[in-house]
Amino acid sequence: MIFWELFIAFLIPNLLAYGGGPASIPLIEHEVVDRYEWMTQSEFSEFLALANSLPGPIATKMAGYIGFEVGGILGSIIALFATVAPTLILMITLLNLLQKYRDSPKVMRLSSFVLPAIAVLLITLTFDFAKSSYESNKLIPTILMIVGSYIALEKFKVPSIIVIAAGLLIGGFIL
């Protein structure tokens, strides 16, 4: 019964919260503190402060921790699944619709409008990263990282995850 309660306690807030993790916090708080009484208000507040100081989405951190506290590893898995299930189901449904109607002129027109916007966002993100790298590491290391990454990806076809990991290692240990 506890696993079903965990599932419902994290599914409902994530179905109803528009705006992502921060919007779901009051709903999760209601379920965890008021409805099921798994935590006190003070414990929830302390965990929320801790979770906000860690990287990553707040809703999944809360689901993992509270699920583990209430139901162990299986509870953690169930709470995490309930947190991501609404988005996962919606994405799969939308991808199936796009796949089904991919030859439709309307879908092709939509893609022709969306793809340039995504490209601009990615280019902006790249320039922002390059700027922050330049500000913290100066010009030569930044240029070497950009050129080295480009050559590894394009000429040697190194998988992007390896290039990212190498960049993290170089940035963490050398720079």
Coordinates of N, CA and C in Angstrom, one line a residue:
M1 N 0.8 -1.2 0.0 CA 0.0 0.0 0.0 C 0.9 1.3 0.0
I2 N 2.0 1.2 0.7 CA 2.9 2.4 0.8 C 3.4 2.8 -0.6
F3 N 3.7 1.8 -1.5 CA 4.2 2.1 -2.8 C 3.1 2.8 -3.7
W4 N 1.9 2.3 -3.5 CA 0.8 3.0 -4.3 C 0.7 4.4 -3.8
E5 N 0.7 4.6 -2.5 CA 0.6 6.0 -2.0 C 1.8 6.9 -2.4
L6 N 3.0 6.3 -2.5 CA 4.1 7.1 -3.0 C 3.9 7.5 -4.5
F7 N 3.4 6.5 -5.2 CA 3.1 6.8 -6.7 C 2.1 7.9 -6.8
I8 N 1.0 7.8 -6.1 CA 0.0 8.8 -6.2 C 0.5 10.2 -5.7
A9 N 1.2 10.1 -4.6 CA 1.7 11.4 -3.9 C 2.6 12.2 -4.9
F10 N 3.3 11.5 -5.8 CA 4.2 12.2 -6.7 C 3.6 12.3 -8.1
L11 N 2.7 11.5 -8.5 CA 2.1 11.6 -9.8 C 1.2 12.8 -9.9
I12 N 0.3 13.0 -8.9 CA -0.7 14.1 -8.9 C 0.0 15.4 -9.0
P13 N 0.9 15.7 -8.1 CA 1.6 17.1 -8.2 C 2.2 17.3 -9.5
N14 N 2.8 16.3 -10.1 CA 3.5 16.5 -11.4 C 2.6 16.5 -12.6
L15 N 1.4 16.0 -12.4 CA 0.4 16.1 -13.4 C -0.2 17.5 -13.4
L16 N -0.4 18.1 -12.2 CA -1.1 19.4 -12.1 C -0.2 20.6 -12.1
A17 N 1.1 20.4 -11.9 CA 2.0 21.6 -11.7 C 2.4 22.0 -13.1
Y18 N 2.0 23.3 -13.5 CA 2.4 23.9 -14.7 C 3.6 24.8 -14.4
G19 N 4.7 24.5 -15.1 CA 5.9 25.3 -14.9 C 7.1 24.6 -14.3
G20 N 7.0 23.3 -14.2 CA 8.1 22.4 -13.8 C 8.2 22.2 -12.3
G21 N 9.4 21.9 -11.9 CA 9.6 21.5 -10.5 C 9.2 22.5 -9.4
P22 N 9.7 23.8 -9.6 CA 9.3 24.7 -8.5 C 7.8 24.9 -8.3
A23 N 7.0 24.8 -9.4 CA 5.6 24.9 -9.3 C 5.0 23.7 -8.6
S24 N 5.7 22.6 -8.6 CA 5.1 21.4 -8.0 C 5.5 21.3 -6.5
I25 N 6.4 22.1 -6.0 CA 6.8 22.0 -4.6 C 5.6 22.1 -3.6
P26 N 4.8 23.1 -3.7 CA 3.7 23.2 -2.8 C 2.7 22.0 -2.8
L27 N 2.5 21.5 -4.0 CA 1.7 20.3 -4.2 C 2.3 19.1 -3.5
I28 N 3.6 18.9 -3.7 CA 4.3 17.8 -3.1 C 4.3 18.0 -1.6
E29 N 4.5 19.2 -1.2 CA 4.5 19.5 0.3 C 3.1 19.1 0.9
H30 N 2.0 19.4 0.2 CA 0.7 19.0 0.7 C 0.6 17.5 0.8
E31 N 1.0 16.8 -0.2 CA 0.9 15.3 -0.2 C 1.8 14.7 0.9
V32 N 3.0 15.2 1.0 CA 4.0 14.6 1.9 C 3.8 15.0 3.4
V33 N 3.4 16.2 3.6 CA 3.3 16.7 5.0 C 1.9 16.6 5.5
D34 N 0.9 17.1 4.7 CA -0.5 17.1 5.2 C -1.2 15.8 5.0
R35 N -1.2 15.3 3.8 CA -2.0 14.1 3.5 C -1.5 12.8 4.1
Y36 N -0.2 12.5 3.8 CA 0.4 11.2 4.2 C 1.2 11.3 5.5
E37 N 1.6 12.5 5.9 CA 2.3 12.8 7.1 C 3.6 12.0 7.2
W38 N 4.4 11.9 6.1 CA 5.6 11.2 6.0 C 6.7 12.1 6.6
M39 N 6.5 13.4 6.6 CA 7.5 14.4 7.1 C 6.7 15.5 7.9
T40 N 7.4 16.1 8.8 CA 6.9 17.3 9.4 C 7.2 18.5 8.5
Q41 N 6.5 19.6 8.8 CA 6.7 20.8 8.0 C 8.2 21.3 8.2
S42 N 8.8 21.1 9.3 CA 10.2 21.5 9.6 C 11.1 20.6 8.8
E43 N 10.9 19.3 8.8 CA 11.7 18.4 8.0 C 11.7 18.7 6.5
F44 N 10.4 18.9 6.0 CA 10.3 19.2 4.6 C 11.0 20.5 4.3
S45 N 10.9 21.5 5.1 CA 11.6 22.8 4.8 C 13.1 22.6 4.8
E46 N 13.6 21.8 5.7 CA 15.1 21.6 5.8 C 15.5 20.8 4.5
F47 N 14.7 19.8 4.1 CA 15.1 19.0 2.9 C 15.0 19.9 1.7
L48 N 14.0 20.8 1.6 CA 13.8 21.6 0.5 C 15.1 22.6 0.4
A49 N 15.5 23.1 1.5 CA 16.7 24.0 1.5 C 17.9 23.2 1.0
L50 N 18.1 22.0 1.4 CA 19.2 21.1 1.0 C 19.1 20.8 -0.5
A51 N 17.9 20.4 -0.9 CA 17.7 20.0 -2.3 C 17.9 21.2 -3.3
N52 N 17.6 22.4 -2.8 CA 17.8 23.6 -3.7 C 19.3 23.9 -3.8
S53 N 20.1 23.4 -2.9 CA 21.5 23.7 -3.0 C 22.3 22.7 -3.9
L54 N 21.6 21.6 -4.3 CA 22.2 20.6 -5.1 C 21.8 20.8 -6.6
P55 N 22.7 20.4 -7.5 CA 22.3 20.6 -8.9 C 21.2 19.6 -9.4
G56 N 20.5 20.0 -10.4 CA 19.5 19.1 -10.9 C 18.1 19.6 -10.6
P57 N 17.1 18.9 -11.3 CA 15.7 19.3 -11.1 C 15.3 19.0 -9.6
I58 N 14.6 19.9 -9.0 CA 14.1 19.8 -7.6 C 13.1 18.7 -7.4
A59 N 12.2 18.5 -8.4 CA 11.1 17.5 -8.2 C 11.7 16.1 -8.1
T60 N 12.7 15.8 -9.0 CA 13.3 14.5 -8.9 C 14.1 14.2 -7.7
K61 N 14.8 15.3 -7.2 CA 15.6 15.1 -6.0 C 14.6 14.8 -4.8
M62 N 13.5 15.5 -4.8 CA 12.6 15.3 -3.7 C 12.0 14.0 -3.8
A63 N 11.6 13.5 -5.0 CA 11.0 12.2 -5.1 C 12.0 11.1 -4.7
G64 N 13.2 11.2 -5.1 CA 14.2 10.2 -4.8 C 14.4 10.1 -3.3
Y65 N 14.6 11.2 -2.6 CA 14.9 11.2 -1.2 C 13.6 10.8 -0.4
I66 N 12.5 11.4 -0.7 CA 11.3 11.1 0.1 C 10.9 9.6 -0.2
G67 N 11.0 9.2 -1.4 CA 10.7 7.8 -1.7 C 11.6 6.8 -1.0
F68 N 12.9 7.2 -0.9 CA 13.8 6.3 -0.2 C 13.5 6.3 1.3
E69 N 13.2 7.4 1.9 CA 12.9 7.5 3.3 C 11.6 6.7 3.6
V70 N 10.7 6.7 2.8 CA 9.4 6.1 3.0 C 9.4 4.6 2.7
G71 N 10.0 4.3 1.5 CA 9.9 2.9 1.0 C 11.2 2.3 0.6
G72 N 12.3 2.8 1.0 CA 13.6 2.2 0.6 C 13.9 2.5 -0.9
I73 N 14.7 1.6 -1.5 CA 15.1 1.8 -2.9 C 13.9 1.6 -3.8
L74 N 13.1 0.7 -3.6 CA 11.9 0.5 -4.4 C 11.0 1.7 -4.3
G75 N 10.9 2.3 -3.1 CA 10.1 3.5 -3.0 C 10.7 4.7 -3.7
S76 N 12.0 4.8 -3.7 CA 12.7 5.8 -4.5 C 12.4 5.7 -6.0
I77 N 12.5 4.5 -6.5 CA 12.3 4.2 -7.9 C 10.8 4.6 -8.3
I78 N 9.9 4.1 -7.4 CA 8.5 4.4 -7.7 C 8.2 5.9 -7.7
A79 N 8.7 6.6 -6.7 CA 8.5 8.1 -6.6 C 9.1 8.8 -7.8
L80 N 10.3 8.4 -8.2 CA 11.0 9.0 -9.4 C 10.2 8.7 -10.6
F81 N 9.7 7.5 -10.8 CA 8.9 7.2 -12.0 C 7.6 8.0 -12.0
A82 N 7.0 8.1 -10.9 CA 5.7 8.9 -10.8 C 6.0 10.4 -11.2
T83 N 7.2 10.9 -10.8 CA 7.5 12.3 -11.1 C 7.8 12.5 -12.6
V84 N 8.4 11.6 -13.3 CA 8.7 11.8 -14.7 C 7.7 11.2 -15.6
A85 N 6.8 10.3 -15.1 CA 5.8 9.6 -16.0 C 4.9 10.6 -16.8
P86 N 4.4 11.7 -16.2 CA 3.5 12.5 -17.0 C 4.3 13.1 -18.2
T87 N 5.5 13.6 -18.0 CA 6.2 14.2 -19.1 C 6.6 13.1 -20.1
L88 N 7.0 11.9 -19.6 CA 7.4 10.8 -20.5 C 6.3 10.4 -21.4
I89 N 5.1 10.2 -20.8 CA 4.0 9.8 -21.6 C 3.6 10.8 -22.6
L90 N 3.6 12.1 -22.2 CA 3.3 13.2 -23.1 C 4.3 13.2 -24.3
M91 N 5.6 13.1 -24.0 CA 6.6 13.1 -25.0 C 6.4 12.0 -26.0
I92 N 6.2 10.8 -25.5 CA 6.0 9.6 -26.4 C 4.8 9.8 -27.2
T93 N 3.7 10.3 -26.7 CA 2.5 10.5 -27.4 C 2.7 11.6 -28.5
L94 N 3.3 12.7 -28.2 CA 3.6 13.7 -29.2 C 4.6 13.3 -30.2
L95 N 5.6 12.5 -29.9 CA 6.5 12.0 -30.9 C 5.8 11.0 -31.8
N96 N 4.9 10.2 -31.3 CA 4.1 9.3 -32.1 C 3.3 10.1 -33.1
L97 N 2.6 11.1 -32.6 CA 1.8 12.0 -33.5 C 2.7 12.6 -34.6
L98 N 3.8 13.2 -34.2 CA 4.7 13.8 -35.2 C 5.2 12.8 -36.2
Q99 N 5.5 11.6 -35.7 CA 6.0 10.5 -36.6 C 4.8 10.1 -37.6
K100 N 3.6 10.0 -37.1 CA 2.5 9.6 -37.9 C 2.2 10.7 -39.0
Y101 N 2.3 12.0 -38.6 CA 2.0 13.0 -39.5 C 3.2 13.8 -40.1
R102 N 4.4 13.1 -40.1 CA 5.6 13.8 -40.5 C 5.6 14.3 -41.9
D103 N 4.8 13.7 -42.8 CA 4.7 14.1 -44.2 C 3.6 15.1 -44.4
S104 N 2.9 15.5 -43.4 CA 1.9 16.5 -43.5 C 2.5 17.9 -43.7
P105 N 2.0 18.7 -44.6 CA 2.5 20.0 -44.9 C 2.5 20.9 -43.6
K106 N 1.5 20.7 -42.8 CA 1.5 21.6 -41.6 C 2.6 21.2 -40.6
V107 N 2.9 19.9 -40.5 CA 4.0 19.5 -39.6 C 5.3 19.9 -40.2
M108 N 5.5 19.8 -41.5 CA 6.7 20.3 -42.2 C 6.9 21.8 -42.0
R109 N 5.8 22.5 -42.1 CA 5.9 24.0 -41.9 C 6.2 24.3 -40.4
L110 N 5.6 23.6 -39.5 CA 6.0 23.8 -38.1 C 7.5 23.5 -37.9
S111 N 8.0 22.4 -38.4 CA 9.4 22.1 -38.3 C 10.3 23.2 -38.9
S112 N 9.8 23.8 -40.0 CA 10.6 24.8 -40.7 C 10.7 26.1 -39.8
F113 N 9.7 26.3 -38.9 CA 9.7 27.4 -38.0 C 10.5 27.1 -36.8
V114 N 10.4 25.9 -36.3 CA 11.0 25.6 -35.0 C 12.5 25.3 -35.1
L115 N 12.9 24.7 -36.1 CA 14.3 24.3 -36.2 C 15.3 25.5 -36.2
P116 N 15.0 26.6 -37.0 CA 15.8 27.8 -36.9 C 15.9 28.4 -35.5
A117 N 14.7 28.4 -34.8 CA 14.7 28.9 -33.4 C 15.6 28.1 -32.5
I118 N 15.6 26.8 -32.6 CA 16.4 25.9 -31.8 C 17.9 26.1 -32.2
A119 N 18.2 26.3 -33.5 CA 19.6 26.6 -33.9 C 20.1 27.9 -33.2
V120 N 19.2 28.9 -33.2 CA 19.6 30.2 -32.6 C 19.9 30.0 -31.1
L121 N 19.0 29.3 -30.5 CA 19.2 29.1 -29.0 C 20.5 28.3 -28.7
L122 N 20.8 27.3 -29.6 CA 22.0 26.5 -29.4 C 23.3 27.4 -29.6
I123 N 23.2 28.2 -30.7 CA 24.3 29.1 -31.0 C 24.5 30.1 -29.8
T124 N 23.4 30.7 -29.3 CA 23.5 31.6 -28.2 C 24.1 30.9 -27.0
L125 N 23.7 29.7 -26.7 CA 24.2 29.0 -25.6 C 25.7 28.7 -25.8
T126 N 26.1 28.4 -27.0 CA 27.5 28.1 -27.3 C 28.4 29.4 -27.0
F127 N 27.9 30.5 -27.5 CA 28.6 31.8 -27.3 C 28.7 32.2 -25.8
D128 N 27.6 31.9 -25.1 CA 27.6 32.2 -23.6 C 28.6 31.3 -22.9
F129 N 28.7 30.0 -23.3 CA 29.7 29.1 -22.7 C 31.1 29.5 -23.0
A130 N 31.3 29.9 -24.3 CA 32.6 30.4 -24.7 C 33.0 31.7 -23.9
K131 N 32.1 32.5 -23.8 CA 32.4 33.8 -23.0 C 32.7 33.5 -21.6
S132 N 32.0 32.6 -20.9 CA 32.3 32.3 -19.5 C 33.6 31.6 -19.4
S133 N 33.9 30.7 -20.4 CA 35.2 30.0 -20.4 C 36.3 31.0 -20.6
Y134 N 36.2 32.0 -21.5 CA 37.2 33.0 -21.7 C 37.4 33.8 -20.4
E135 N 36.3 34.2 -19.7 CA 36.4 35.0 -18.5 C 37.1 34.3 -17.4
S136 N 36.9 33.0 -17.3 CA 37.6 32.2 -16.2 C 38.9 31.6 -16.6
N137 N 39.1 31.3 -17.9 CA 40.3 30.6 -18.3 C 41.2 31.3 -19.3
K138 N 40.8 32.4 -19.7 CA 41.5 33.3 -20.7 C 41.4 32.7 -22.1
L139 N 42.0 33.3 -23.1 CA 41.8 33.1 -24.5 C 42.4 31.8 -25.0
I140 N 43.7 31.5 -24.7 CA 44.3 30.3 -25.3 C 43.7 29.0 -24.9
P141 N 43.5 28.8 -23.6 CA 42.8 27.5 -23.2 C 41.4 27.4 -23.8
T142 N 40.7 28.5 -23.9 CA 39.3 28.5 -24.5 C 39.4 28.1 -25.9
I143 N 40.3 28.7 -26.7 CA 40.4 28.4 -28.1 C 40.8 26.9 -28.3
L144 N 41.8 26.5 -27.5 CA 42.3 25.1 -27.6 C 41.1 24.1 -27.3
M145 N 40.3 24.4 -26.3 CA 39.2 23.5 -26.0 C 38.2 23.5 -27.1
I146 N 37.9 24.6 -27.7 CA 36.9 24.7 -28.8 C 37.4 24.0 -30.0
V147 N 38.6 24.3 -30.4 CA 39.2 23.6 -31.6 C 39.4 22.2 -31.4
G148 N 39.9 21.8 -30.2 CA 40.1 20.3 -30.0 C 38.8 19.6 -30.0
S149 N 37.8 20.1 -29.4 CA 36.5 19.5 -29.4 C 35.9 19.3 -30.8
Y150 N 36.0 20.4 -31.6 CA 35.5 20.4 -32.9 C 36.3 19.3 -33.8
I151 N 37.6 19.2 -33.7 CA 38.4 18.2 -34.4 C 38.0 16.8 -34.0
A152 N 37.9 16.6 -32.6 CA 37.5 15.3 -32.1 C 36.2 14.9 -32.6
L153 N 35.2 15.8 -32.6 CA 33.9 15.4 -33.1 C 33.7 15.2 -34.6
E154 N 34.3 16.2 -35.3 CA 34.1 16.2 -36.8 C 35.1 15.3 -37.6
K155 N 36.3 15.4 -37.2 CA 37.3 14.7 -38.0 C 37.5 13.2 -37.5
F156 N 37.6 13.0 -36.2 CA 37.8 11.7 -35.7 C 36.5 11.0 -35.2
K157 N 35.4 11.6 -35.3 CA 34.1 11.1 -35.0 C 34.0 10.5 -33.6
V158 N 34.7 11.1 -32.6 CA 34.7 10.7 -31.2 C 33.3 11.0 -30.7
P159 N 32.7 10.0 -30.0 CA 31.4 10.2 -29.4 C 31.3 11.5 -28.5
S160 N 30.2 12.2 -28.6 CA 30.2 13.5 -27.9 C 30.3 13.3 -26.4
I161 N 29.8 12.2 -25.8 CA 29.9 12.0 -24.4 C 31.4 11.9 -23.9
I162 N 32.3 11.3 -24.8 CA 33.7 11.2 -24.5 C 34.3 12.6 -24.5
V163 N 33.9 13.4 -25.5 CA 34.5 14.8 -25.7 C 34.0 15.6 -24.4
I164 N 32.8 15.5 -24.0 CA 32.3 16.2 -22.8 C 33.1 15.8 -21.6
A165 N 33.2 14.4 -21.4 CA 34.0 13.9 -20.2 C 35.4 14.4 -20.3
A166 N 36.0 14.4 -21.4 CA 37.4 14.9 -21.5 C 37.5 16.4 -21.2
G167 N 36.5 17.2 -21.7 CA 36.5 18.6 -21.3 C 36.3 18.8 -19.8
L168 N 35.5 18.0 -19.2 CA 35.3 18.1 -17.7 C 36.6 17.8 -17.0
L169 N 37.2 16.7 -17.5 CA 38.5 16.3 -16.8 C 39.6 17.4 -17.0
I170 N 39.7 17.9 -18.2 CA 40.7 18.9 -18.5 C 40.4 20.2 -17.7
G171 N 39.1 20.6 -17.7 CA 38.7 21.8 -17.0 C 38.9 21.6 -15.5
G172 N 38.6 20.4 -15.0 CA 38.7 20.2 -13.6 C 40.1 20.0 -13.0
F173 N 41.0 19.4 -13.8 CA 42.3 19.1 -13.3 C 43.4 20.0 -13.8
I174 N 43.3 20.5 -15.0 CA 44.4 21.2 -15.6 C 44.1 22.7 -15.5
L175 N 42.9 23.2 -15.8 CA 42.7 24.6 -15.9 C 42.3 25.2 -14.5

